[in-house]
Structures are given as C-alpha cells and as structure tokens.
Coordinates of C-alpha atoms and ligand atoms in Angstrom, one line a residue:
A8 CA 22.5 107.9 25.9
A9 CA 23.9 110.8 28.0
H10 CA 21.3 113.3 29.4
F11 CA 21.9 116.9 30.6
Q12 CA 19.5 119.4 32.1
V13 CA 21.2 121.9 29.8
L14 CA 23.1 121.0 26.7
I15 CA 25.2 123.7 25.1
I16 CA 26.4 123.2 21.5
G17 CA 29.7 125.1 21.0
G18 CA 32.3 126.2 23.6
G19 CA 33.3 129.5 22.1
A20 CA 32.5 133.0 23.4
G21 CA 28.7 132.4 23.7
G22 CA 28.7 128.8 24.9
L23 CA 31.2 129.3 27.7
S24 CA 29.7 132.7 28.8
V25 CA 26.3 131.2 29.1
A26 CA 27.7 128.2 30.9
G27 CA 29.3 130.5 33.4
S28 CA 26.2 132.6 33.8
L29 CA 24.1 129.4 34.5
L30 CA 26.6 128.0 37.0
K31 CA 26.8 131.3 38.8
R32 CA 23.1 131.1 39.4
N33 CA 22.8 127.4 40.1
S34 CA 26.0 125.4 40.6
H35 CA 24.1 122.1 40.8
L36 CA 22.8 122.1 37.2
S37 CA 23.9 119.3 35.0
I38 CA 25.4 121.0 31.9
G39 CA 27.1 119.4 28.9
V40 CA 29.2 121.4 26.4
V41 CA 29.7 119.9 23.0
E42 CA 32.8 121.3 21.5
P43 CA 35.2 119.5 19.1
S44 CA 38.1 122.0 19.3
N45 CA 41.0 121.7 21.7
E46 CA 41.7 125.5 21.4
H47 CA 39.7 128.6 22.3
F48 CA 40.3 131.9 20.6
Y49 CA 39.8 135.5 21.6
Q50 CA 38.9 136.6 18.0
P51 CA 38.5 140.3 18.8
G52 CA 42.3 140.3 19.4
W53 CA 43.1 139.3 15.9
T54 CA 42.6 142.9 14.6
L55 CA 45.4 143.9 16.9
V56 CA 47.6 141.0 15.9
G57 CA 47.2 142.2 12.3
G58 CA 48.1 145.7 13.5
G59 CA 51.3 144.5 15.2
V60 CA 49.9 145.4 18.7
F61 CA 49.2 141.8 20.1
Q62 CA 51.1 138.6 19.6
A63 CA 48.9 135.8 18.2
A64 CA 49.6 133.6 21.2
Q65 CA 47.8 136.1 23.5
T66 CA 44.6 135.3 21.7
R67 CA 44.7 131.5 22.1
R68 CA 44.1 129.3 25.1
K69 CA 43.6 125.6 25.6
E70 CA 39.9 124.8 25.6
A71 CA 40.5 122.6 28.7
D72 CA 41.8 125.7 30.5
V73 CA 38.7 127.8 29.8
M74 CA 36.0 125.1 30.1
P75 CA 34.2 125.6 33.5
K76 CA 35.1 122.8 36.0
D77 CA 31.4 122.0 36.7
V78 CA 30.4 121.1 33.2
V79 CA 30.9 117.9 31.2
W80 CA 33.0 118.7 28.1
V81 CA 31.8 116.4 25.2
R82 CA 34.6 116.5 22.6
Q83 CA 32.5 116.1 19.6
A84 CA 30.8 118.1 16.9
A85 CA 27.0 118.2 16.7
K86 CA 25.9 116.5 13.5
L87 CA 22.1 116.4 13.6
F88 CA 19.5 118.2 15.6
R89 CA 16.3 116.4 16.6
P90 CA 14.4 119.1 18.5
D91 CA 11.1 117.2 18.3
V92 CA 12.6 114.4 20.6
R93 CA 15.1 116.7 22.5
E94 CA 18.1 114.9 21.1
V95 CA 21.4 115.9 19.3
V96 CA 23.4 113.3 17.3
L97 CA 27.1 113.8 17.5
G98 CA 30.0 113.2 15.0
D99 CA 30.7 109.7 16.4
G100 CA 27.0 108.7 16.1
S101 CA 26.3 108.9 19.8
V102 CA 23.2 110.7 21.0
V103 CA 22.8 113.3 23.8
S104 CA 19.4 114.3 25.2
Y105 CA 18.4 117.4 27.2
D106 CA 15.8 119.3 29.0
A107 CA 16.9 122.6 27.5
L108 CA 19.3 123.2 24.5
I109 CA 21.5 126.3 23.9
V110 CA 22.9 126.6 20.4
A111 CA 26.2 128.5 20.3
T112 CA 28.0 127.2 17.2
G113 CA 28.9 130.7 15.8
I114 CA 29.0 131.6 12.1
T115 CA 30.8 129.8 9.3
L116 CA 33.6 131.4 7.2
N117 CA 33.2 130.3 3.6
W118 CA 36.7 130.7 2.2
D119 CA 36.0 128.4 -0.7
A120 CA 33.2 130.6 -2.0
I121 CA 35.8 132.8 -3.7
P122 CA 37.6 130.8 -6.4
G123 CA 41.4 130.9 -6.1
L124 CA 41.4 132.3 -2.5
T125 CA 42.0 129.2 -0.3
E126 CA 45.2 128.1 -2.2
T127 CA 46.8 131.5 -2.0
L128 CA 46.0 132.5 1.6
G129 CA 49.2 133.1 3.5
K130 CA 51.3 133.7 0.4
N131 CA 51.5 136.0 -2.7
G132 CA 50.6 138.9 -0.4
V133 CA 47.1 137.5 0.4
T134 CA 46.1 137.5 4.0
S135 CA 43.2 137.8 6.5
N136 CA 42.7 138.8 10.1
Y137 CA 39.8 136.4 10.2
R138 CA 42.2 133.5 10.8
F139 CA 44.5 133.0 13.8
D140 CA 47.4 131.7 11.7
L141 CA 47.1 134.5 9.1
A142 CA 46.7 137.6 11.3
P143 CA 50.5 137.7 11.9
Y144 CA 51.0 137.6 8.1
T145 CA 49.0 140.8 7.8
W146 CA 51.4 142.6 10.0
Q147 CA 54.4 141.1 8.2
L148 CA 53.0 142.3 4.8
V149 CA 52.3 145.8 6.3
Q150 CA 55.9 146.0 7.5
Q151 CA 57.3 144.9 4.2
L152 CA 55.3 147.1 1.9
K153 CA 57.0 150.3 0.8
S154 CA 55.0 151.1 -2.4
G155 CA 52.4 149.6 -4.7
T156 CA 48.7 148.7 -4.2
A157 CA 47.0 147.4 -1.1
I158 CA 43.4 146.2 -1.4
F159 CA 41.1 145.4 1.5
T160 CA 37.7 143.6 1.0
Q161 CA 34.4 143.2 2.9
P162 CA 31.8 140.6 1.8
P163 CA 28.0 141.0 1.9
M164 CA 26.3 140.9 5.3
P165 CA 25.9 139.1 7.6
I166 CA 29.5 138.9 8.9
K167 CA 30.9 138.8 12.5
C168 CA 32.2 142.1 13.6
A169 CA 31.2 144.2 10.6
G170 CA 33.8 146.8 11.4
A171 CA 36.8 144.4 11.3
P172 CA 37.4 144.6 7.6
Q173 CA 37.9 148.4 7.7
K174 CA 39.8 148.2 11.0
A175 CA 42.5 146.4 9.0
V176 CA 42.5 149.3 6.5
Y177 CA 43.1 152.0 9.2
L178 CA 45.7 150.2 11.2
S179 CA 47.7 149.3 8.1
C180 CA 47.5 152.9 6.8
D181 CA 48.5 154.3 10.2
A182 CA 51.6 152.1 10.2
W183 CA 52.5 153.2 6.7
K184 CA 51.9 156.8 7.6
R185 CA 54.2 156.6 10.6
R186 CA 56.9 155.0 8.4
G187 CA 56.4 157.7 5.8
V188 CA 55.5 155.4 3.0
L189 CA 51.7 155.9 2.8
D190 CA 52.0 158.4 -0.1
S191 CA 53.7 155.7 -2.2
I192 CA 51.0 153.2 -1.5
S193 CA 47.6 153.2 -3.2
V194 CA 45.0 151.9 -0.7
E195 CA 41.6 150.6 -1.8
F196 CA 38.7 149.4 0.3
D197 CA 36.1 147.3 -1.5
T198 CA 33.0 146.6 0.5
A199 CA 30.0 144.7 -0.9
T200 CA 27.8 146.7 1.5
P201 CA 26.0 149.9 0.3
G202 CA 27.8 152.1 2.9
L203 CA 30.9 152.3 5.1
F204 CA 29.0 151.3 8.4
G205 CA 25.5 150.3 9.2
V206 CA 24.8 152.9 11.9
K207 CA 24.8 156.3 10.3
E208 CA 26.1 158.3 13.3
F209 CA 29.5 156.6 13.1
V210 CA 30.0 157.2 9.3
P211 CA 31.3 160.8 9.5
P212 CA 34.2 160.1 11.9
L213 CA 35.2 157.0 9.8
M214 CA 35.0 159.0 6.6
E215 CA 37.5 161.5 8.0
Y216 CA 40.0 158.6 8.3
I217 CA 39.2 157.4 4.8
K218 CA 40.1 160.9 3.6
R219 CA 43.1 161.3 5.9
Y220 CA 44.7 158.0 4.6
H221 CA 43.6 158.7 0.9
V222 CA 41.7 155.4 0.8
G223 CA 39.8 154.7 -2.4
L224 CA 36.4 153.6 -1.1
H225 CA 34.3 151.4 -3.3
T226 CA 30.9 150.5 -1.9
G227 CA 28.8 147.8 -3.6
S228 CA 32.0 146.1 -4.7
K229 CA 32.3 142.3 -4.1
L230 CA 35.4 140.2 -4.4
V231 CA 34.5 137.2 -6.7
A232 CA 37.9 135.7 -7.6
V233 CA 41.6 135.8 -6.7
D234 CA 44.6 134.9 -8.8
G235 CA 47.4 134.8 -6.2
P236 CA 50.5 134.0 -8.5
N237 CA 49.4 136.9 -10.9
R238 CA 48.4 139.1 -7.9
T239 CA 45.0 139.9 -9.4
A240 CA 41.7 140.3 -7.7
V241 CA 38.4 140.4 -9.5
F242 CA 35.4 142.4 -8.3
E243 CA 31.8 142.8 -9.3
R244 CA 31.0 146.4 -8.8
K245 CA 27.6 148.1 -8.9
A246 CA 27.6 150.4 -12.0
G247 CA 24.3 152.2 -12.6
E248 CA 21.6 149.6 -13.0
G249 CA 24.0 146.8 -13.6
V250 CA 27.2 145.2 -12.4
E251 CA 30.6 145.5 -14.0
R252 CA 33.6 143.1 -13.6
V253 CA 36.7 144.9 -12.5
E254 CA 40.2 143.4 -12.4
R255 CA 42.7 144.9 -10.0
K256 CA 46.4 144.2 -9.5
F257 CA 47.6 144.2 -5.9
D258 CA 50.8 143.9 -3.9
M259 CA 48.8 143.1 -0.7
L260 CA 45.3 141.8 -0.4
H261 CA 43.4 141.6 2.9
V262 CA 40.3 139.4 2.5
V263 CA 37.3 138.9 4.7
P264 CA 35.4 135.8 3.6
P265 CA 31.7 135.5 2.9
Q266 CA 29.9 134.0 6.0
S267 CA 26.8 132.0 6.6
A268 CA 25.0 130.0 9.3
P269 CA 26.8 126.6 9.8
Q270 CA 25.5 123.9 7.5
V271 CA 24.3 121.7 10.5
I272 CA 22.1 124.6 11.6
R273 CA 20.9 125.6 8.1
E274 CA 19.7 122.1 7.4
S275 CA 18.0 121.7 10.8
A276 CA 14.4 122.4 11.9
L277 CA 15.9 125.2 14.1
A278 CA 16.8 127.4 11.1
G279 CA 14.7 130.4 9.9
S280 CA 14.6 131.5 6.3
D281 CA 18.1 133.0 6.6
G282 CA 19.6 129.8 7.9
F283 CA 20.3 131.1 11.4
V284 CA 18.5 129.9 14.5
E285 CA 15.1 131.4 14.6
V286 CA 14.7 132.9 18.1
N287 CA 12.5 135.6 19.6
P288 CA 14.8 138.6 19.3
A289 CA 14.0 139.7 22.9
T290 CA 14.1 136.4 24.8
L291 CA 16.4 134.4 22.6
Q292 CA 14.1 131.5 22.9
H293 CA 13.3 129.5 19.8
V294 CA 10.0 130.5 18.1
R295 CA 8.9 126.9 17.5
F296 CA 10.8 124.9 20.2
P297 CA 10.4 126.5 23.6
D298 CA 13.1 124.2 25.0
V299 CA 15.7 125.6 22.6
F300 CA 17.6 128.9 23.1
A301 CA 20.6 130.3 21.1
I302 CA 23.4 132.8 21.8
G303 CA 26.1 134.5 19.8
D304 CA 26.7 134.7 16.0
V305 CA 24.3 131.9 15.2
I306 CA 21.1 133.7 16.2
G307 CA 18.9 135.0 13.4
T308 CA 18.4 138.5 14.7
S309 CA 19.4 141.9 13.4
S310 CA 21.9 142.5 16.3
A311 CA 25.6 142.9 15.5
K312 CA 27.5 139.6 15.6
T313 CA 30.1 140.5 18.2
A314 CA 31.5 139.2 21.5
A315 CA 30.2 142.5 23.0
A316 CA 26.7 141.3 22.2
V317 CA 27.4 137.9 23.7
R318 CA 28.4 139.6 27.0
V319 CA 24.9 141.0 27.2
Q320 CA 23.1 138.0 25.8
A321 CA 24.6 135.5 28.3
P322 CA 22.7 136.5 31.4
V323 CA 19.5 136.9 29.4
V324 CA 19.7 133.4 28.0
A325 CA 20.8 132.0 31.4
T326 CA 17.9 133.5 33.3
N327 CA 15.4 132.5 30.6
V328 CA 16.7 128.9 30.5
L329 CA 16.4 128.7 34.3
A330 CA 12.9 130.0 34.2
F331 CA 12.0 127.4 31.4
L332 CA 13.4 124.6 33.6
K333 CA 11.0 125.7 36.3
H334 CA 8.1 125.7 33.7
Q335 CA 8.0 129.5 33.8
A336 CA 7.8 132.1 31.0
P337 CA 11.0 133.9 30.0
V338 CA 12.0 136.6 32.5
S339 CA 14.7 138.7 30.7
E340 CA 15.0 140.8 27.6
Y341 CA 17.8 141.4 25.2
E342 CA 17.6 144.8 23.5
G343 CA 20.0 144.0 20.7
Y344 CA 23.2 145.5 22.2
G345 CA 26.3 145.1 20.1
A346 CA 29.5 147.0 19.9
C347 CA 32.3 147.6 17.4
P348 CA 35.6 149.2 18.5
L349 CA 36.8 150.8 15.2
T350 CA 40.6 151.0 15.5
V351 CA 41.0 154.2 13.4
E352 CA 44.7 154.6 14.3
N353 CA 47.2 153.0 16.7
G354 CA 46.1 154.7 19.9
R355 CA 42.5 155.8 19.1
I356 CA 39.2 154.1 18.6
V357 CA 35.7 155.1 17.5
L358 CA 33.7 152.9 19.8
A359 CA 30.3 152.2 18.1
E360 CA 27.7 150.9 20.6
F361 CA 24.1 150.4 19.4
R362 CA 21.1 148.1 19.7
Y363 CA 18.1 146.9 17.6
G364 CA 17.0 149.5 15.0
G365 CA 20.5 151.1 15.0
K366 CA 19.7 153.1 18.1
L367 CA 22.8 154.3 20.0
A368 CA 23.5 152.5 23.2
P369 CA 26.6 154.0 24.9
T370 CA 27.7 152.2 28.1
L371 CA 29.6 155.1 29.5
P372 CA 28.4 158.7 29.8
K373 CA 29.2 160.9 26.9
W374 CA 31.5 163.3 28.9
L375 CA 33.7 160.3 29.7
L376 CA 33.6 158.5 26.3
N377 CA 32.0 160.0 23.2
G378 CA 31.6 157.0 20.8
Q379 CA 31.2 159.3 17.8
K380 CA 34.7 160.6 18.2
P381 CA 38.1 158.8 18.1
T382 CA 39.2 158.4 21.7
R383 CA 42.3 157.2 23.6
L384 CA 40.1 155.8 26.3
A385 CA 38.4 153.4 24.0
W386 CA 41.8 152.2 22.6
W387 CA 42.9 151.7 26.2
L388 CA 39.8 149.7 26.9
K389 CA 40.3 147.5 23.8
K390 CA 44.0 146.9 24.4
Y391 CA 44.0 146.4 28.2
V392 CA 40.5 146.0 29.6
M393 CA 38.5 144.0 27.1
P394 CA 40.8 141.0 27.0
L395 CA 40.6 140.8 30.8
M396 CA 36.9 141.2 30.7
Y397 CA 36.7 138.3 28.3
W398 CA 39.0 135.8 29.9
D399 CA 38.3 136.6 33.6
G400 CA 34.8 138.1 33.3
M401 CA 32.6 136.7 30.6
L402 CA 34.0 133.2 30.4
K403 CA 33.7 132.9 34.2
G404 CA 30.1 134.0 34.4
R405 CA 31.1 137.3 36.1
E406 CA 28.7 139.9 34.8
L407 CA 30.1 143.4 34.8
M408 CA 27.6 146.1 34.1
V409 CA 25.1 143.7 32.5
A410 CA 22.2 143.0 34.9
P411 CA 19.6 141.3 32.6
K412 CA 16.7 143.5 31.9
P413 CA 13.3 142.2 33.2
L414 CA 11.2 141.2 30.2
N415 CA 8.1 143.0 31.1
A416 CA 9.7 146.2 32.4
K417 CA 8.7 148.2 29.3
K418 CA 5.1 146.9 29.0
D419 CA 4.3 147.5 32.7
G420 CA 5.9 150.9 32.8
Ligands
FAD527 P1 32.6 131.5 18.4 O1 33.3 132.3 19.5 O2 33.2 131.6 17.1 O3 32.4 130.0 18.9 C1 31.8 129.0 18.2 C2 32.2 127.7 18.8 O4 31.3 126.6 18.3 C3 33.6 127.3 18.3 O5 34.4 127.0 19.4 C4 33.4 126.1 17.4 O6 34.5 125.2 17.4 C5 32.1 125.5 17.9 N1 31.3 124.8 16.9 C6 31.1 125.1 15.6 N2 30.4 124.1 15.1 C7 30.1 123.2 16.0 C8 29.3 122.0 16.0 N3 28.7 121.5 14.9 N4 29.3 121.3 17.2 C9 29.9 121.8 18.3 N5 30.6 122.9 18.4 C10 30.7 123.6 17.2 N6 33.6 141.0 18.6 C11 33.7 142.1 19.4 O7 32.8 142.2 20.3 N7 34.6 143.1 19.3 C12 35.5 143.1 18.3 O8 36.3 144.0 18.2 C13 35.5 141.9 17.5 N8 36.5 141.8 16.5 C14 36.6 140.7 15.7 C15 37.6 140.6 14.8 C16 37.7 139.4 14.1 C17 38.8 139.4 13.1 C18 36.8 138.4 14.2 C19 37.0 137.1 13.4 C20 35.8 138.5 15.2 C21 35.6 139.6 15.9 N9 34.6 139.8 16.8 C22 34.6 140.9 17.7 C23 33.5 138.8 16.9 C24 33.5 137.8 18.0 O9 34.7 137.1 18.0 C25 32.3 136.8 17.8 O10 31.1 137.6 17.7 C26 32.2 135.9 19.0 O11 33.3 135.0 19.1 C27 30.9 135.1 18.9 O12 30.8 134.0 19.8 P2 30.1 132.6 19.4 O13 30.2 131.8 20.6 O14 28.8 132.9 18.7 O15 31.1 132.0 18.3

C-alpha cells in the first residue's frame, strides 16, 4: 500500500491551499492528494457568471494544471476512513496509509432532496448558480425575462457561501432595473433561514436593496417541490405556530439546493453529530484522532463555509500538521474568519467579514473599506483581485496577509 507523511483527501480550494502551505514550509514532505475530478473550479466566480460579468470558462481549470508539482495526485475518491489504523480505502479498493491526514472533501449538494428539481434543472426557467453548467443559464434567463414572476430560494443552513442565494437576487434585479423591466417583474426571495443574513450588522444595507428592488422577502420559507413543466414551486412557510404549504407560479426559478456533509464523512468515525468532521474549532485538529485535521466546507465548526475562510485556515492547518509530525502540540489558531462579498448591484458590494460568534473582522481599515456599506472597492476586489489571489496566491501556498496566529497568544497575554 502507498504511504504518505501527509495524505490530503480532496483537491479543491482547501486541499490544494493546504498542500501549497505545507510545501512552502517543507518542500521535502511526501504528500498525496486524493481527488477524482479532472477539473478544478473557482466557485466564487459562479455568482458573476450568473450575473453576466464572467464567462464560465474563467472559473474552470484542469486539475492537472493546479495540482502542485511536488505532490502525488491519486486520481480516486476516498470510500472508507479507518482512522484507528491510519488508512483510507479508495474507490478502486486500494489502501493508502499516512502519518497525518487532512480531510478537504467540501460539502455535498443534495439536488435530489427536492422532488421534481433534478429533471427540470437547465430548462423550464429553472436554474442555479451552484453548478458550473447552469450559471450561464441564469444569465440567459435574466436577459430573456421581460415580465412575470422570478423566484429565488435559499435552503436551511448549513450551506456554502450563505450570501450567494441573495447575490443572485440582487444581480438579476440590477440587470432588470437597467433594462427598465424591473417594474414588470414580480421578484420573490424565499429563504428557509429566520433572517436575511446571519450577522446582524449587515442586514440593514441588504434590506435597503430588498426595498429598492421591490423584492418580496419570505423568511422561514422552504422549497419542497418543483414542477418544471407547469412552472410551479411548492414551499413550506412558517405561519404562526405551524407551517403552511404555498404553491407559486414562476417564469424563472433560481434554486440553491439543501447541503450536507458528504456521505463518506457522515458515515465515518470522523463525523460529529452534525455529520461534519469534528475538529477543535481553534486548531482544526480532530477531537478524537490527533493525526487527523480538516479544512474547508467539511469542518464541523460555526465558521462560514467560504473560500475566504479556507485562505485563513490553510496556514493554520499546515503549521499544526507540521508540529504534529514533530510530535509537538498545535501551534496556530483559527479564529473563525469567513467573508461574503454580497453583490448588491453590478459595480458595488457589501463585503461582510466576520469570525466566530458573528464578531466583525474587517481586513482593511474602515476609512478605506466600510464593509457595512456598498462599495466600489469591494466590487473591484471581487472582480479583479480575488480570482488572482485564488489561482496565484492561495493555490500556490502564497499567504497574503494571513500569518497564522500563534495558538497561545491570547492565553499568555
Ligand atoms: P471544494 O472547493 O468544493 O473542494 C472539494 C473537493 O473534494 C472537490 O474537488 C471534490 O471533487 C473533492 N472530493 C469530494 N469528495 C471526495 C472524496 N470522497 N474523495 C476525494 N475527493 C473528494 N466563497 C467565498 O469565499 N466567496 C464567495 O463569494 C463565494 N461564493 C460562492 C458562490 C457559489 C455559487 C458557490 C457554490 C460557492 C461559493 N463560495 C464562496 C464557497 C467556496 O467555493 C467554498 O467554500 C470552497 O470552495 C470550499 O473549499 P473546499 O476545499 O472545502 O471544497
């Protein structure tokens, strides 16, 4: 069986960022990356594809072109975790062993959980920015619609990039407003969450856009079925103590699917009660298996599941894994940073940055970028800087403005 000092499961944002961070610190490590896909996606770009700002092709690269040269790429999926014997069984039945394991499989999109959805995606006006192949259809529908009803949905938490469902609302409305057809379109946002956004400081600027675009906001409203040919969506909405079933006709429906920990994780000894990898929220080391770490959307912490979070987690996991390999205690701490660039109009963004406990965590000084206001600077960062930071920074282990915080800094000081 193959053996690696560090075995990484998943070659997405988290897996490749932490591989880069490890190699930057020790280029002689033996690292294996288990990743079945031949393609790697810059998912944060899909919102801009759906908004007609990016071409889909800009968000996709060959996995071979982003995989670091100094790792062994194992083109398989992990099928079974055996943390008690430090082994992972792969799809072809082969076994890989490790000194330290980093789980980076991301979160699973459960399209099939909504009856009628899968078969109508990509037609009948039903779309989603959560899939590479469908994001261009969103923009096509936005361009075609002149009147009627457009409905946008958000499932219960946890989801990746919790702001993305409403970003689609704003960018579509902005396009309709510019074309002068917004007044003829009835726009509705149905979110299963109790509020518009989880961190209260960012709700007022977002509510202004909900009003400006005349969006009908329904919180506590969950999509439960879709009938594509009849263009009908069914919701369960909170009504007083109970729940009512509401049927709505649509001309365009943008769906964000319910999400969960991947099955292979949920069914493993690595999972906590929510199915995600049960790590210490500060060190990202597993609470029961000290040789296991995790990064990205698969971690069972209260942080926002975003690539922005991965950028900050990568050096923390890398330094703690290296300490573990030297039989030392973890050295760095993750404070739960996550960010969500809310594209409220084409050209302006409300840049929500926060950490554990919903505490605000702005990267730039307020005089330069006030995250509670829509700013052109944040749009410019999203459109021009962040893709570069992703492909040429994060994935290559170049850590811009993210020196990992020493673990004991707080306790000593
Ligand atoms: P991923 O990047 O999804 O990678 C997981 C990898 O694991 C995949 O390559 C997959 O093939 C592989 N894998 C899965 N199962 C297995 C297995 N069993 N064995 C081996 N490999 C496996 N983030 C932001 O910061 N800002 C944004 O504006 C933003 N907008 C977004 C908009 C949309 C529409 C979407 C979908 C996401 C957005 N995100 C945003 C979130 C961001 O894309 C994710 O948080 C980030 O990609 C998480 O990285 P990850 O490595 O955990 O998962």
